Short mmCIF file of C-alpha atoms and ligand atoms in Angstrom, two decimals:
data_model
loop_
_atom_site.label_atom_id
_atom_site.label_comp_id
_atom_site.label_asym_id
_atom_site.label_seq_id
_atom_site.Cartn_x
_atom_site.Cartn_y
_atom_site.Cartn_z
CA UNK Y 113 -13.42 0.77 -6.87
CA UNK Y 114 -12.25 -2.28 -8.62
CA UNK Y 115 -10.11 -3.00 -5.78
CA UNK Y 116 -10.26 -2.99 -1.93
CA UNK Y 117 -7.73 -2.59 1.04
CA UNK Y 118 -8.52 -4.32 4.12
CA UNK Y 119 -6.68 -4.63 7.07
CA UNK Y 120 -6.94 -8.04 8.75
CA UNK Y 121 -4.95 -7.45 12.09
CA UNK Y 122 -1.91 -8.50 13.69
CA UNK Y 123 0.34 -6.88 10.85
CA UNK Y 124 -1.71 -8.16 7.77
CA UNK Y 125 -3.48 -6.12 5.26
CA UNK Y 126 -5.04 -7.47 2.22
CA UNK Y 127 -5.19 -6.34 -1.65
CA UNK Y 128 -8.20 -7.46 -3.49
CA UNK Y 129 -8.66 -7.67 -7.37
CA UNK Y 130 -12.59 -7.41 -7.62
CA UNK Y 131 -13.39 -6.50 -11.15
CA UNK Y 132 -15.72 -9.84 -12.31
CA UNK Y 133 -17.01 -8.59 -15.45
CA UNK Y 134 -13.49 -8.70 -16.81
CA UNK Y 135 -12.08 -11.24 -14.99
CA UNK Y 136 -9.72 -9.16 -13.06
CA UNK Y 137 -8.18 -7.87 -16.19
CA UNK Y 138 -5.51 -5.13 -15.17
CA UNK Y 139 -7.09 -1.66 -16.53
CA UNK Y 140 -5.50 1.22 -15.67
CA UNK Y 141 -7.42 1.62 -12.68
CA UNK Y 142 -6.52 -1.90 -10.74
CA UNK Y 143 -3.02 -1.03 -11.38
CA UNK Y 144 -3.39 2.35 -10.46
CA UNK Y 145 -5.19 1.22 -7.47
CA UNK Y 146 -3.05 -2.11 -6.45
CA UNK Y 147 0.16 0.54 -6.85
CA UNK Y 148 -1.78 2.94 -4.31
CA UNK Y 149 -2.45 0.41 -1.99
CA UNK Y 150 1.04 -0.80 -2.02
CA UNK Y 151 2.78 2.33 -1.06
CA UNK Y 152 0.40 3.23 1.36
CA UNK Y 153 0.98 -0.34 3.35
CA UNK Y 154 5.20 -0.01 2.52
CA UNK Y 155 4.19 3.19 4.48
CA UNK Y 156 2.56 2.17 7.34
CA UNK Y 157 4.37 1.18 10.19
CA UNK Y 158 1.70 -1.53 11.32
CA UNK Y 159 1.79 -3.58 8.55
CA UNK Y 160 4.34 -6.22 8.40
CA UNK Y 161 2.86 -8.58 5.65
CA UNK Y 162 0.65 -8.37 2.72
CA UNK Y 163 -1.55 -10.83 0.67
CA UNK Y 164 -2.55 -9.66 -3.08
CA UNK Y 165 -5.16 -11.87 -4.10
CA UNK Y 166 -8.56 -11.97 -6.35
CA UNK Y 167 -11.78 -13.43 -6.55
CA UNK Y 168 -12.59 -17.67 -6.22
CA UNK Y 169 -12.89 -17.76 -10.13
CA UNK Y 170 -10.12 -15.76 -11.33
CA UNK Y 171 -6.68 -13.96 -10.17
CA UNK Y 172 -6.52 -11.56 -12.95
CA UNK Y 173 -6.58 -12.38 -16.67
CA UNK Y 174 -3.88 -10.47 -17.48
CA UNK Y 175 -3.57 -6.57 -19.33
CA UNK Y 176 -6.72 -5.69 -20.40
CA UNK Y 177 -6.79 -6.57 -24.17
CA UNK Y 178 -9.68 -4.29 -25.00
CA UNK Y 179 -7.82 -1.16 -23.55
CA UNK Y 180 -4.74 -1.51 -25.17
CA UNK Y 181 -6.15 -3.33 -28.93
CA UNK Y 182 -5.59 0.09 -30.73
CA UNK Y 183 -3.01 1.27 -28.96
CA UNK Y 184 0.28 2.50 -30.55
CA UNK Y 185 3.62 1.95 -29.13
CA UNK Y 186 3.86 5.68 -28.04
CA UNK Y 187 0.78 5.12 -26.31
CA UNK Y 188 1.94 2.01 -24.68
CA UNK Y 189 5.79 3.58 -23.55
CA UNK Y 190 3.46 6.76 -22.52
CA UNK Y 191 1.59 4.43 -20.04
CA UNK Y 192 2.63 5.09 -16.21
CA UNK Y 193 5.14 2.20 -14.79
CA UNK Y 194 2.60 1.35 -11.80
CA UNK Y 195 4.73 -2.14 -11.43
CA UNK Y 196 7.78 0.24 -10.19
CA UNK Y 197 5.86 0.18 -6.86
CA UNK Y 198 5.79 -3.40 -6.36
CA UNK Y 199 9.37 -4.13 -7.41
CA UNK Y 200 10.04 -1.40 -4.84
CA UNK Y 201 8.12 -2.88 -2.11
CA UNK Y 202 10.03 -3.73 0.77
CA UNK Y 203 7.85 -6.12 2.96
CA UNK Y 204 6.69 -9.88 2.05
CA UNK Y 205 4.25 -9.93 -0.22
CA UNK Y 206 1.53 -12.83 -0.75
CA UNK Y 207 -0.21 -14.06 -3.86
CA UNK Y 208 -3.39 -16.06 -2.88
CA UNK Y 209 -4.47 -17.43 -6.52
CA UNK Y 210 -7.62 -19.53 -7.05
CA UNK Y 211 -8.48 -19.50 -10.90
CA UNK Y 212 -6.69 -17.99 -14.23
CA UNK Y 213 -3.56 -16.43 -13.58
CA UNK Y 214 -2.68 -15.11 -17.00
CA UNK Y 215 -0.67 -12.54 -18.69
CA UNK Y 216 -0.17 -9.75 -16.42
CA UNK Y 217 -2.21 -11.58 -14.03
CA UNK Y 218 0.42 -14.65 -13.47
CA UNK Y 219 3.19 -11.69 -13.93
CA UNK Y 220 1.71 -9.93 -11.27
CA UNK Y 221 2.03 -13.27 -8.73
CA UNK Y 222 5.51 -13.65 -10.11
CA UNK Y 223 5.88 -9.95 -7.94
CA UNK Y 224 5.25 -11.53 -5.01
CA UNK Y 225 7.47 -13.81 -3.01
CA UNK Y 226 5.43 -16.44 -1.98
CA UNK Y 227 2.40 -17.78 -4.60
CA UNK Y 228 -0.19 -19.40 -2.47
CA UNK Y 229 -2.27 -21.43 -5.38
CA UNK Y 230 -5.54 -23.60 -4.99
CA UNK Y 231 -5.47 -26.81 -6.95
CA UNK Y 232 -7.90 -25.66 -9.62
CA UNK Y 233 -5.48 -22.68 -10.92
CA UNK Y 234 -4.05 -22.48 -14.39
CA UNK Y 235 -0.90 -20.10 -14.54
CA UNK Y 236 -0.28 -19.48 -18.51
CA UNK Y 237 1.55 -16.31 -20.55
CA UNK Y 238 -0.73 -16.55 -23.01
CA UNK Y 239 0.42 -12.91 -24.92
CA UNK Y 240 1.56 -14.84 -27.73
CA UNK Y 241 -2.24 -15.90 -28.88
CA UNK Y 242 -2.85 -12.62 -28.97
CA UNK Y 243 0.36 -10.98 -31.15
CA UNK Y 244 2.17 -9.62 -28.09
CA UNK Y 245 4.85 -11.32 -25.92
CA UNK Y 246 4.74 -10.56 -21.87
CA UNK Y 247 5.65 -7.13 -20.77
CA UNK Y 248 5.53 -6.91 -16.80
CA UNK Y 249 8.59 -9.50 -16.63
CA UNK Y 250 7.13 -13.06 -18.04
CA UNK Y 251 10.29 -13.13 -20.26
CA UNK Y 252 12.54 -12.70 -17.16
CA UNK Y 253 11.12 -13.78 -14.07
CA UNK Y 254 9.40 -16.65 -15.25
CA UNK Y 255 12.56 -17.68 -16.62
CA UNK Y 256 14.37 -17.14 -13.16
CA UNK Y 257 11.83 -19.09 -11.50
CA UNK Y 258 11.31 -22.38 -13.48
CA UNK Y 259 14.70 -22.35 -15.60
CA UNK Y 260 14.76 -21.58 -19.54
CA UNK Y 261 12.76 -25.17 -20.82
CA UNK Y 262 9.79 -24.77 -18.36
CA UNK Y 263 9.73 -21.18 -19.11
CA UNK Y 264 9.90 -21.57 -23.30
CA UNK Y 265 7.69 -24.29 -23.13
CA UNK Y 266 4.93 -21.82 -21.97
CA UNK Y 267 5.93 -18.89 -23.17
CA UNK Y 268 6.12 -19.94 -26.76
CA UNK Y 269 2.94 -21.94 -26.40
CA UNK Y 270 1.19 -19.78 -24.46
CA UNK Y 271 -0.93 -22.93 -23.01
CA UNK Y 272 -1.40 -22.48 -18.98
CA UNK Y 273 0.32 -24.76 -16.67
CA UNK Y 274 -2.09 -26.58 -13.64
CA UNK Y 275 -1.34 -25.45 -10.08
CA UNK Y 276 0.46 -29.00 -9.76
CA UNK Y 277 2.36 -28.28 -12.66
CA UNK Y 278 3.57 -24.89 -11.60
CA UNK Y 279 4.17 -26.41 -8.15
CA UNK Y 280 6.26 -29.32 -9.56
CA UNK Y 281 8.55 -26.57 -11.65
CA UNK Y 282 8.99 -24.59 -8.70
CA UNK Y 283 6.28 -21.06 -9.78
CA UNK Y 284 4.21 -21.94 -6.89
CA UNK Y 285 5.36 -22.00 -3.10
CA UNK Y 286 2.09 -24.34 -1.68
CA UNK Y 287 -1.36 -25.77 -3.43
CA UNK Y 288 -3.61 -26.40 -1.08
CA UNK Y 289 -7.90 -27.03 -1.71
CA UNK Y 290 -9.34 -24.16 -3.85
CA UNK Y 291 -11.41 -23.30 -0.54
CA UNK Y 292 -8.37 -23.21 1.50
CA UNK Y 293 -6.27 -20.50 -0.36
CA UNK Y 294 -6.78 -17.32 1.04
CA UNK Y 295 -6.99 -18.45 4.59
CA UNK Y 296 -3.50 -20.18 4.20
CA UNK Y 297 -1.99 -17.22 2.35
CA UNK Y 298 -3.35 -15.42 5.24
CA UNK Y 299 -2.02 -17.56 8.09
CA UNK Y 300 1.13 -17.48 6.61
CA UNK Y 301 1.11 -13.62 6.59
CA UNK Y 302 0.24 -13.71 10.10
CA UNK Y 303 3.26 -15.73 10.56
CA UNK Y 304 5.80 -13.73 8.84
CA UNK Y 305 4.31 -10.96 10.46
CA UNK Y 306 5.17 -12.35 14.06
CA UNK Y 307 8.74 -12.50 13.39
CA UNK Y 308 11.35 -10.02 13.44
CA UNK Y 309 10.69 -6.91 10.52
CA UNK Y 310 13.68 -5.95 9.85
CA UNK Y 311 15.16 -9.17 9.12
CA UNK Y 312 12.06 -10.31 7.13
CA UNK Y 313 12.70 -7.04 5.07
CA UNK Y 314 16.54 -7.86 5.16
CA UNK Y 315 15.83 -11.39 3.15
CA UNK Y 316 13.45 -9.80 0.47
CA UNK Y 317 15.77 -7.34 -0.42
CA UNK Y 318 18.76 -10.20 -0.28
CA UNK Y 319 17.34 -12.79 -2.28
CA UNK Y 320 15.69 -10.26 -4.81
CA UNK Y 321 18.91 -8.65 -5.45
CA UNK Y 322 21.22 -11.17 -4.79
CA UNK Y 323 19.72 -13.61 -7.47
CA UNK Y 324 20.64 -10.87 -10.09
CA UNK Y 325 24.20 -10.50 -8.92
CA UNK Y 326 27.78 -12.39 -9.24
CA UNK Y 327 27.81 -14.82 -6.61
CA UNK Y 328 30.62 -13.26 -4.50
CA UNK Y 329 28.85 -10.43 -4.47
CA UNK Y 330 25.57 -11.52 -3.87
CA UNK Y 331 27.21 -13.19 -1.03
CA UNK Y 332 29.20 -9.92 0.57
CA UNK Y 333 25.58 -8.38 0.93
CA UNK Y 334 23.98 -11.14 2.63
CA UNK Y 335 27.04 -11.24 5.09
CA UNK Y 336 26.27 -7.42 5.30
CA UNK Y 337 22.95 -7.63 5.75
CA UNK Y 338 23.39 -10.56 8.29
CA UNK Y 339 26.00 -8.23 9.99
CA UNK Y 340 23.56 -5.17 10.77
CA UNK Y 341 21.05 -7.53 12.22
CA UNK Y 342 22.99 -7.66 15.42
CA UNK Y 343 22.08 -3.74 15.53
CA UNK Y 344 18.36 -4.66 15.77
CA UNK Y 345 16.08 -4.91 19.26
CA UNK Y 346 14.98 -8.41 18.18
CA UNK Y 347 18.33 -9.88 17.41
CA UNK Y 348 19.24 -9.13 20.84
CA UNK Y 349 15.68 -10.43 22.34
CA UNK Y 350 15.44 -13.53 20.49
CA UNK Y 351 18.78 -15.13 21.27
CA UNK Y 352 18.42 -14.01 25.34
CA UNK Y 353 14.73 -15.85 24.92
CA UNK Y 354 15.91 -18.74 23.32
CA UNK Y 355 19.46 -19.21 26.07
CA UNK Y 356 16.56 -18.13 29.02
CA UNK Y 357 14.15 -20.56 27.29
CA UNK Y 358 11.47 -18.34 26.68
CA UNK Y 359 8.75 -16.64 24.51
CA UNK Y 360 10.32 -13.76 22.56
CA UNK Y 361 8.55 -10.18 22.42
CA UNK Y 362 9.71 -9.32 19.06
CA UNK Y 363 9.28 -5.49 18.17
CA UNK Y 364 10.06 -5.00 14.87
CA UNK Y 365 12.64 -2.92 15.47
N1 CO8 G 197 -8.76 -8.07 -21.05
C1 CO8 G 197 -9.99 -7.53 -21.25
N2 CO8 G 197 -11.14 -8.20 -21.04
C2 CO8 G 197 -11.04 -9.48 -20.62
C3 CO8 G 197 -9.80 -10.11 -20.39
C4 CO8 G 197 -8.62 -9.34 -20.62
N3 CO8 G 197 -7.39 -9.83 -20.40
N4 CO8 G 197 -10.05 -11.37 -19.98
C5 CO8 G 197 -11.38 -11.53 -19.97
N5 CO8 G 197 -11.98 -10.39 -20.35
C6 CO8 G 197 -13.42 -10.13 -20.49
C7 CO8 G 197 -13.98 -10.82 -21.74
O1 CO8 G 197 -13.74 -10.05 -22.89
C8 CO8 G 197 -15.44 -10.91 -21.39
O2 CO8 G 197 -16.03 -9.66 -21.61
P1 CO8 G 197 -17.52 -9.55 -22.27
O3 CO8 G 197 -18.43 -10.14 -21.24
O4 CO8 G 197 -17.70 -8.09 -22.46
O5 CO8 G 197 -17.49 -10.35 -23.52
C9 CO8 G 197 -15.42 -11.17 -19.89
O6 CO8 G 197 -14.14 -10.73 -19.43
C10 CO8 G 197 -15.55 -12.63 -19.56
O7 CO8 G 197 -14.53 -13.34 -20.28
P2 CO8 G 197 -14.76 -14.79 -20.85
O8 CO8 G 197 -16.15 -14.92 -21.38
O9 CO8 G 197 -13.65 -15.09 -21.77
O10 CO8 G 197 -14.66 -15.63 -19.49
P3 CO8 G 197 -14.29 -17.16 -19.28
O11 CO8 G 197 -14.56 -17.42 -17.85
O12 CO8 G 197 -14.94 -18.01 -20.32
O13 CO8 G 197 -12.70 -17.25 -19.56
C11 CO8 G 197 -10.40 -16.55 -19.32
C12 CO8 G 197 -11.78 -16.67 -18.66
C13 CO8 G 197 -9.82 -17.93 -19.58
C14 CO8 G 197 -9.53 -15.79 -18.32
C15 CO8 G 197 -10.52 -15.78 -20.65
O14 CO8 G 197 -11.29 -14.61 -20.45
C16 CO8 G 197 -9.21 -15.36 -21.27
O15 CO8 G 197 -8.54 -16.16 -21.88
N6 CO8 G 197 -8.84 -14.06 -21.12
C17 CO8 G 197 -7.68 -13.50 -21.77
C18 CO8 G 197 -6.39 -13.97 -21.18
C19 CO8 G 197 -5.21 -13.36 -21.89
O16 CO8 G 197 -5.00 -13.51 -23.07
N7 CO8 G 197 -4.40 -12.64 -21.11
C20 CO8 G 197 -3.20 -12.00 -21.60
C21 CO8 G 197 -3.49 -10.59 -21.91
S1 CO8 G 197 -2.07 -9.77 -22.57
C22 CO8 G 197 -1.14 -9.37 -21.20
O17 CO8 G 197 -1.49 -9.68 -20.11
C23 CO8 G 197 0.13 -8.64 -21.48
C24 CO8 G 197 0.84 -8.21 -20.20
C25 CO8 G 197 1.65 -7.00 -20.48
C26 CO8 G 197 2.14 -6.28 -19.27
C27 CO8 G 197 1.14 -6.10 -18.15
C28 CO8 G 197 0.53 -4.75 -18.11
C29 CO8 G 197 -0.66 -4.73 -17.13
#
């Protein structure tokens, strides 16, 4: 298996990229296998959080390049759309990145919604240098994240961006020491995981569909959303703990 599924506890389960001899590239089999893993945890009622990360060297260096070289464009549309799953999944997801995060590799941190980098990581879309452009969203959610100059800049270079860089244009959420990554992305998880599910689900799905939307509308969902929260156990248990002025027992329900 290039990839393994471990479950860490308290709601947290943990996705990780080990294929060394290609520096993570994305074969049909991680993306296969990261796609399995993902619907099996959006599954599982015990798992509130998730952290997608790779090895200390390397996040993933994007599509592999030797699998798709000779490949024709019916071959390429023919390929199965394993990134459906992840744009699909409804619970927080976690990028711990230490190393290269190119191509598909920084595409596939740009799925999740926080990015967790140590300071050594380079984030780059380097498809140009190779006669492609980005194809799992680089174009689009790159551009959504770090605004049209940042994005062009690398994108039409194809030269990778330093973890302080990518914090300073807003692609990262946190750099902490290259040593310190995946326990942070962890704790993190842990924390998310603590709090109340549904809403935790309820601002994913708001902010990821909101940002495409007209602002009124975008808006009339979140007051929605914010609405049906006072249907849920934990709305109701963490405002009596907080006027009784004590620890809630959230139940993710
Ligand atoms: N694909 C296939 N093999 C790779 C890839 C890759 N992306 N990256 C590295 N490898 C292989 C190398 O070919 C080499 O294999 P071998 O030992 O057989 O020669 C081995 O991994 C080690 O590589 P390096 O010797 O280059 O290792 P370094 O540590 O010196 O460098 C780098 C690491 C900087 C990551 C370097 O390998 C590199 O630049 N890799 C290519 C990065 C790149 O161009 N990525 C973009 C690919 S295109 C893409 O992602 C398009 C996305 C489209 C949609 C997504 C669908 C999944």
């Amino acid at each position: 298996m290039e990839t393994r599924l471990e479950r860490l506890g308290d709601g947290v389960a943990l996705i990780r990229i080990d294929r060394p001899e290609a520096r993570n590239a994305l074969n049909a089999a991680v993306r296969e296998q990261i796609a399995a893993h993902i619907q099996e945890l959006a599954a599982d009622e015990a798992t509130r959080c998730v952290v997608l990360t790779g090895s200390d060297k390397v996040f993933a260096a994007g599509a592999d390049i030797k699998a798709m070289a000779q490949a024709s464009p019916a071959e390429m549309m023919a390929r199965p759309d394993y990134w459906a799953v992840l744009r699909a999944f409804p619970k927080p997801l976690i990028a711990a990145v230490n190393g290269w995060a190119l191509g598909g590799g920084c595409e596939l941190a740009l799925h999740a919604d926080i990015i967790i980098a140590g300071e050594s990581a380079k984030l780059g879309q380097p498809e140009i240098k190779v006669g492609i452009i980005p194809g799992a969203g680089g174009t689009q959610r790159l551009t959504r994240a770090v605004g049209k100059y940042k994005a062009m800049k690398m994108l039409l270079t194809g030269e990778p961006v330093t973890a302080r860089e990518a914090e300073a244009m807003g692609l990262v959420s946190e750099v902490v020491p290259d040593a310190e990554v995946l326990d942070r992305a962890v704790a993190l998880a842990k924390a998310i995981a603590a709090l109340p599910a549904v809403a935790a689900r309820k601002i994913k799905e708001v902010v990821t569909l909101g940002a495409d939307m007209p602002l009124e509308a975008a808006l009339a969902l979140e007051r929605q959303a914010f609405q049906l929260m006072f249907d849920t156990h934990d709305q109701k248990e963490g405002m009596a703990a907080f006027i009784e002025k004590r620890t809630p027992k959230f139940e993710g329900r």
